[in-house]
Amino acid sequence: MDAPVTRADDTLVLDKEHIPFTTDDGIGTRAKLGLLVLRTDQTIEDEFRYALPARDIALYEARLYSDVEITPENLMKMSAVIPATVGLLPDVKFDVIGFACTSGALVIGEDKVAERVHEVLPGVQVTNPVTAARAALKALGVSRIALLTPYLAKINHSLRASLMARGMDIPVMGSFNEADDNVVARITPASVKQAILEIGASSDCDAVFVSCTSMRVARIIEEVEKELGKPVTSSNHALAWHMLRLGGIGEQIAGKGELFRRSLG
């Protein structure tokens, strides 16, 4: 290994040290958001890039260890690594922390997720796709939900029961029945759109919620809502909206679906 260079090279034409500078509040002048992203997730960054305003919102992410196979046992394991993952975020004053796993939030518990985040960042606002979806559906003023998931039947029925225990009415369901998160990330938006239209057409639902942060939904919500004639949201879509609203970003945002034209209920 070469010896470290400790002084300027005599061949330099100019070597100016201690150049003066000024500082400002950084890129998150309106809100600073932290996102805990599953190791297996290949989708959420793109969805958030699409959903969030282009300027003045800082989004910082840290990867949280997760197994590829989605099972209750594997989901529960994530609770233990939440504090260490929060510790990987930069040292800024966060407005909101989002835990980006729908089924994980249900298995671990919404309050428990917040508790684990608060072990590192006491007092910060915390949300997750379940909490966000509940707030979103309230803001949209809908009560009967069609639930679309990629999960296996065991997860689906547990998910439905858990959401209904939290006040949702879910008379309609549909699933791709895929356990591998890497495969879920490659389900095409066209397939998702067709499934939304198919289950959302039921007269027994007022809106559609697409569960799973690996599902690509945010970029098609505006068009599918126009075709379906009902509100549509998803884990990522609702989470991005909720984090913005909790962070004090209250204005309507056009082109992102009906939810982004709504305030917190």
Short mmCIF file of C-alpha atoms in Angstrom, two decimals:
data_model
loop_
_atom_site.label_atom_id
_atom_site.label_comp_id
_atom_site.label_asym_id
_atom_site.label_seq_id
_atom_site.Cartn_x
_atom_site.Cartn_y
_atom_site.Cartn_z
CA MET A 1 0.00 0.00 0.00
CA ASP A 2 1.27 3.46 -0.87
CA ALA A 3 2.17 5.75 2.02
CA PRO A 4 -0.52 8.39 2.77
CA VAL A 5 0.05 11.81 1.25
CA THR A 6 0.31 14.34 4.08
CA ARG A 7 1.37 17.48 2.24
CA ALA A 8 0.68 19.17 -1.07
CA ASP A 9 2.50 18.09 -4.19
CA ASP A 10 5.06 20.71 -5.18
CA THR A 11 3.82 20.49 -8.78
CA LEU A 12 0.40 21.99 -7.89
CA VAL A 13 -0.23 25.31 -9.61
CA LEU A 14 -2.86 26.28 -7.01
CA ASP A 15 -3.56 24.73 -3.61
CA LYS A 16 -6.12 26.80 -1.75
CA GLU A 17 -7.14 25.54 1.70
CA HIS A 18 -9.95 26.65 4.03
CA ILE A 19 -12.19 28.02 1.31
CA PRO A 20 -15.04 29.90 3.04
CA PHE A 21 -18.57 28.50 2.81
CA THR A 22 -22.09 29.02 4.12
CA THR A 23 -24.67 26.44 5.20
CA ASP A 24 -28.44 26.16 4.90
CA ASP A 25 -31.11 23.74 6.15
CA GLY A 26 -30.27 21.05 3.57
CA ILE A 27 -32.64 19.48 1.08
CA GLY A 28 -35.56 18.78 3.41
CA THR A 29 -36.68 22.33 4.06
CA ARG A 30 -40.36 21.32 4.19
CA ALA A 31 -40.14 17.79 5.61
CA LYS A 32 -37.60 15.11 6.43
CA LEU A 33 -38.90 11.57 6.01
CA GLY A 34 -37.20 8.32 6.97
CA LEU A 35 -38.20 5.01 5.39
CA LEU A 36 -37.37 1.52 6.64
CA VAL A 37 -37.31 -0.61 3.47
CA LEU A 38 -37.26 -4.40 3.39
CA ARG A 39 -34.08 -5.97 2.03
CA THR A 40 -36.19 -7.83 -0.55
CA ASP A 41 -38.20 -4.80 -1.74
CA GLN A 42 -37.48 -3.78 -5.34
CA THR A 43 -40.40 -1.41 -5.78
CA ILE A 44 -40.92 1.18 -3.08
CA GLU A 45 -38.15 3.63 -4.03
CA ASP A 46 -39.62 4.04 -7.50
CA GLU A 47 -43.13 4.44 -6.09
CA PHE A 48 -41.99 7.12 -3.63
CA ARG A 49 -40.00 8.96 -6.32
CA TYR A 50 -43.22 9.14 -8.30
CA ALA A 51 -45.52 10.06 -5.41
CA LEU A 52 -43.48 12.66 -3.52
CA PRO A 53 -43.06 16.29 -4.67
CA ALA A 54 -39.86 16.83 -6.61
CA ARG A 55 -38.32 19.41 -4.28
CA ASP A 56 -37.88 20.32 -0.62
CA ILE A 57 -38.89 16.89 0.74
CA ALA A 58 -35.94 14.87 2.02
CA LEU A 59 -36.38 11.08 1.90
CA TYR A 60 -33.77 8.92 3.59
CA GLU A 61 -33.94 5.12 3.47
CA ALA A 62 -32.36 2.26 5.39
CA ARG A 63 -32.64 -1.40 4.43
CA LEU A 64 -34.17 -3.75 6.99
CA TYR A 65 -33.29 -7.43 6.91
CA SER A 66 -36.15 -9.63 5.68
CA ASP A 67 -36.52 -13.13 4.29
CA VAL A 68 -37.68 -13.63 0.71
CA GLU A 69 -40.50 -15.99 1.71
CA ILE A 70 -43.45 -14.17 3.25
CA THR A 71 -44.59 -16.16 6.30
CA PRO A 72 -45.89 -15.02 9.72
CA GLU A 73 -42.76 -16.40 11.35
CA ASN A 74 -40.41 -14.53 9.01
CA LEU A 75 -42.43 -11.34 9.36
CA MET A 76 -42.19 -11.45 13.15
CA LYS A 77 -38.39 -11.74 12.96
CA MET A 78 -38.21 -8.18 11.62
CA SER A 79 -39.23 -6.68 14.95
CA ALA A 80 -35.81 -7.43 16.41
CA VAL A 81 -33.90 -5.53 13.71
CA ILE A 82 -36.03 -2.37 13.60
CA PRO A 83 -33.92 -0.35 16.12
CA ALA A 84 -30.62 -1.18 14.40
CA THR A 85 -32.12 -0.27 11.03
CA VAL A 86 -33.35 3.08 12.35
CA GLY A 87 -29.78 3.64 13.55
CA LEU A 88 -28.56 3.43 9.95
CA LEU A 89 -30.53 6.54 8.97
CA PRO A 90 -28.59 9.84 8.81
CA ASP A 91 -28.35 12.16 11.79
CA VAL A 92 -31.10 14.63 10.91
CA LYS A 93 -34.26 15.72 12.73
CA PHE A 94 -36.92 13.52 11.18
CA ASP A 95 -40.56 14.56 10.92
CA VAL A 96 -41.85 11.05 10.17
CA ILE A 97 -40.48 7.50 10.05
CA GLY A 98 -42.27 4.95 7.87
CA PHE A 99 -41.99 1.18 8.40
CA ALA A 100 -42.54 -0.16 4.89
CA CYS A 101 -44.12 -3.58 5.33
CA THR A 102 -47.88 -4.12 5.36
CA SER A 103 -48.08 -7.70 6.59
CA GLY A 104 -45.14 -7.11 8.92
CA ALA A 105 -46.94 -4.20 10.60
CA LEU A 106 -49.93 -6.46 11.22
CA VAL A 107 -47.92 -9.40 12.54
CA ILE A 108 -45.62 -7.29 14.74
CA GLY A 109 -48.34 -4.78 15.65
CA GLU A 110 -48.61 -1.11 14.70
CA ASP A 111 -47.92 0.10 18.23
CA LYS A 112 -45.00 -2.29 18.63
CA VAL A 113 -43.40 -1.02 15.41
CA ALA A 114 -43.63 2.55 16.73
CA GLU A 115 -42.25 1.45 20.09
CA ARG A 116 -39.21 -0.13 18.44
CA VAL A 117 -38.56 3.01 16.35
CA HIS A 118 -38.87 5.16 19.48
CA GLU A 119 -36.08 3.16 21.13
CA VAL A 120 -33.76 5.10 18.81
CA LEU A 121 -35.78 8.22 17.92
CA PRO A 122 -38.04 9.07 20.86
CA GLY A 123 -41.08 11.16 19.99
CA VAL A 124 -40.83 10.97 16.19
CA GLN A 125 -44.07 10.34 14.31
CA VAL A 126 -44.24 6.75 13.01
CA THR A 127 -46.50 5.18 10.43
CA ASN A 128 -46.72 2.03 8.32
CA PRO A 129 -48.89 0.83 5.42
CA VAL A 130 -51.66 -0.45 7.72
CA THR A 131 -51.93 2.76 9.74
CA ALA A 132 -51.63 4.74 6.51
CA ALA A 133 -54.31 2.71 4.73
CA ARG A 134 -56.75 3.22 7.59
CA ALA A 135 -56.12 6.98 7.49
CA ALA A 136 -56.38 6.99 3.69
CA LEU A 137 -59.70 5.15 3.55
CA LYS A 138 -61.10 7.49 6.19
CA ALA A 139 -59.95 10.51 4.19
CA LEU A 140 -61.54 9.05 1.06
CA GLY A 141 -64.80 8.48 2.93
CA VAL A 142 -65.14 4.84 1.90
CA SER A 143 -66.08 1.89 4.06
CA ARG A 144 -66.45 -1.28 1.94
CA ILE A 145 -63.07 -2.32 0.56
CA ALA A 146 -61.93 -4.75 -2.13
CA LEU A 147 -58.57 -6.13 -1.00
CA LEU A 148 -55.99 -7.22 -3.61
CA THR A 149 -52.83 -9.00 -2.44
CA PRO A 150 -49.99 -11.11 -3.82
CA TYR A 151 -49.95 -13.36 -0.75
CA LEU A 152 -50.73 -17.02 -0.08
CA ALA A 153 -54.15 -17.92 1.37
CA LYS A 154 -52.84 -18.25 4.94
CA ILE A 155 -51.55 -14.68 4.90
CA ASN A 156 -54.59 -13.38 3.00
CA HIS A 157 -57.19 -14.51 5.49
CA SER A 158 -55.07 -13.45 8.45
CA LEU A 159 -54.59 -10.06 6.78
CA ARG A 160 -58.33 -9.66 6.15
CA ALA A 161 -59.19 -10.63 9.72
CA SER A 162 -56.61 -8.21 11.13
CA LEU A 163 -57.79 -5.33 8.95
CA MET A 164 -61.43 -6.00 9.80
CA ALA A 165 -60.51 -6.03 13.49
CA ARG A 166 -59.18 -2.51 12.87
CA GLY A 167 -62.51 -1.32 11.50
CA MET A 168 -62.33 -2.11 7.78
CA ASP A 169 -65.21 -3.85 5.99
CA ILE A 170 -63.72 -6.21 3.36
CA PRO A 171 -66.41 -8.14 1.45
CA VAL A 172 -64.29 -8.61 -1.70
CA MET A 173 -60.80 -10.11 -2.06
CA GLY A 174 -58.40 -11.17 -4.79
CA SER A 175 -54.87 -12.55 -4.76
CA PHE A 176 -52.00 -13.55 -7.03
CA ASN A 177 -51.05 -16.21 -4.43
CA GLU A 178 -47.29 -15.72 -4.76
CA ALA A 179 -44.98 -16.29 -1.77
CA ASP A 180 -41.69 -15.09 -3.30
CA ASP A 181 -41.17 -11.33 -2.88
CA ASN A 182 -38.75 -11.30 -5.83
CA VAL A 183 -41.51 -12.62 -8.09
CA VAL A 184 -44.09 -10.21 -6.65
CA ALA A 185 -41.85 -7.28 -7.64
CA ARG A 186 -42.05 -8.44 -11.26
CA ILE A 187 -45.83 -8.72 -11.50
CA THR A 188 -46.61 -6.27 -14.29
CA PRO A 189 -48.62 -3.10 -13.72
CA ALA A 190 -50.94 -4.31 -16.49
CA SER A 191 -51.69 -7.46 -14.47
CA VAL A 192 -52.28 -5.39 -11.35
CA LYS A 193 -54.57 -3.02 -13.23
CA GLN A 194 -56.63 -5.88 -14.65
CA ALA A 195 -56.99 -7.43 -11.19
CA ILE A 196 -58.05 -4.10 -9.67
CA LEU A 197 -60.69 -3.64 -12.36
CA GLU A 198 -61.91 -7.21 -11.95
CA ILE A 199 -62.42 -7.23 -8.18
CA GLY A 200 -63.20 -3.50 -7.94
CA ALA A 201 -66.14 -3.88 -10.33
CA SER A 202 -68.12 -5.62 -7.59
CA SER A 203 -71.07 -3.57 -6.35
CA ASP A 204 -70.16 -4.74 -2.83
CA CYS A 205 -67.10 -2.46 -2.60
CA ASP A 206 -66.56 1.30 -2.68
CA ALA A 207 -62.78 1.32 -3.17
CA VAL A 208 -59.77 -0.95 -3.74
CA PHE A 209 -56.74 -1.36 -1.49
CA VAL A 210 -53.70 -3.17 -2.93
CA SER A 211 -51.59 -4.64 -0.15
CA CYS A 212 -47.79 -5.21 -0.31
CA THR A 213 -44.99 -2.70 -0.82
CA SER A 214 -43.52 -4.85 -3.62
CA MET A 215 -46.57 -4.31 -5.84
CA ARG A 216 -46.25 -1.67 -8.58
CA VAL A 217 -49.39 0.43 -8.28
CA ALA A 218 -48.68 4.14 -7.72
CA ARG A 219 -48.02 4.99 -11.37
CA ILE A 220 -51.30 3.48 -12.58
CA ILE A 221 -53.67 4.71 -9.87
CA GLU A 222 -54.87 7.84 -11.66
CA GLU A 223 -55.75 5.94 -14.86
CA VAL A 224 -57.31 2.93 -13.13
CA GLU A 225 -59.47 5.18 -10.94
CA LYS A 226 -60.86 6.88 -14.04
CA GLU A 227 -61.67 3.53 -15.61
CA LEU A 228 -63.07 1.96 -12.45
CA GLY A 229 -64.93 4.99 -11.15
CA LYS A 230 -63.83 4.26 -7.55
CA PRO A 231 -60.88 5.32 -5.40
CA VAL A 232 -57.81 3.08 -5.40
CA THR A 233 -54.82 3.09 -3.09
CA SER A 234 -52.01 0.74 -2.14
CA SER A 235 -49.47 0.11 0.59
CA ASN A 236 -46.86 2.41 -0.96
CA HIS A 237 -49.36 4.99 -2.23
CA ALA A 238 -51.11 5.33 1.13
CA LEU A 239 -47.81 5.32 3.04
CA ALA A 240 -46.32 8.11 0.92
CA TRP A 241 -49.50 10.20 1.31
CA HIS A 242 -49.67 9.62 5.07
CA MET A 243 -46.01 10.49 5.60
CA LEU A 244 -46.46 13.70 3.64
CA ARG A 245 -49.56 14.69 5.58
CA LEU A 246 -47.97 13.85 8.95
CA GLY A 247 -44.92 15.84 7.85
CA GLY A 248 -47.05 18.95 7.31
CA ILE A 249 -47.36 18.77 3.53
CA GLY A 250 -51.07 19.43 3.16
CA GLU A 251 -51.62 20.68 -0.38
CA GLN A 252 -53.39 18.76 -3.12
CA ILE A 253 -51.06 16.99 -5.54
CA ALA A 254 -52.52 16.46 -9.00
CA GLY A 255 -52.11 13.31 -11.08
CA LYS A 256 -51.45 10.92 -8.19
CA GLY A 257 -54.99 9.69 -7.58
CA GLU A 258 -57.91 10.93 -5.52
CA LEU A 259 -56.16 10.31 -2.20
CA PHE A 260 -53.48 12.93 -2.94
CA ARG A 261 -56.26 15.49 -3.26
CA ARG A 262 -57.43 14.76 0.28
CA SER A 263 -56.31 15.98 3.69
CA LEU A 264 -56.03 13.88 6.81
CA GLY A 265 -59.54 13.01 7.98
#
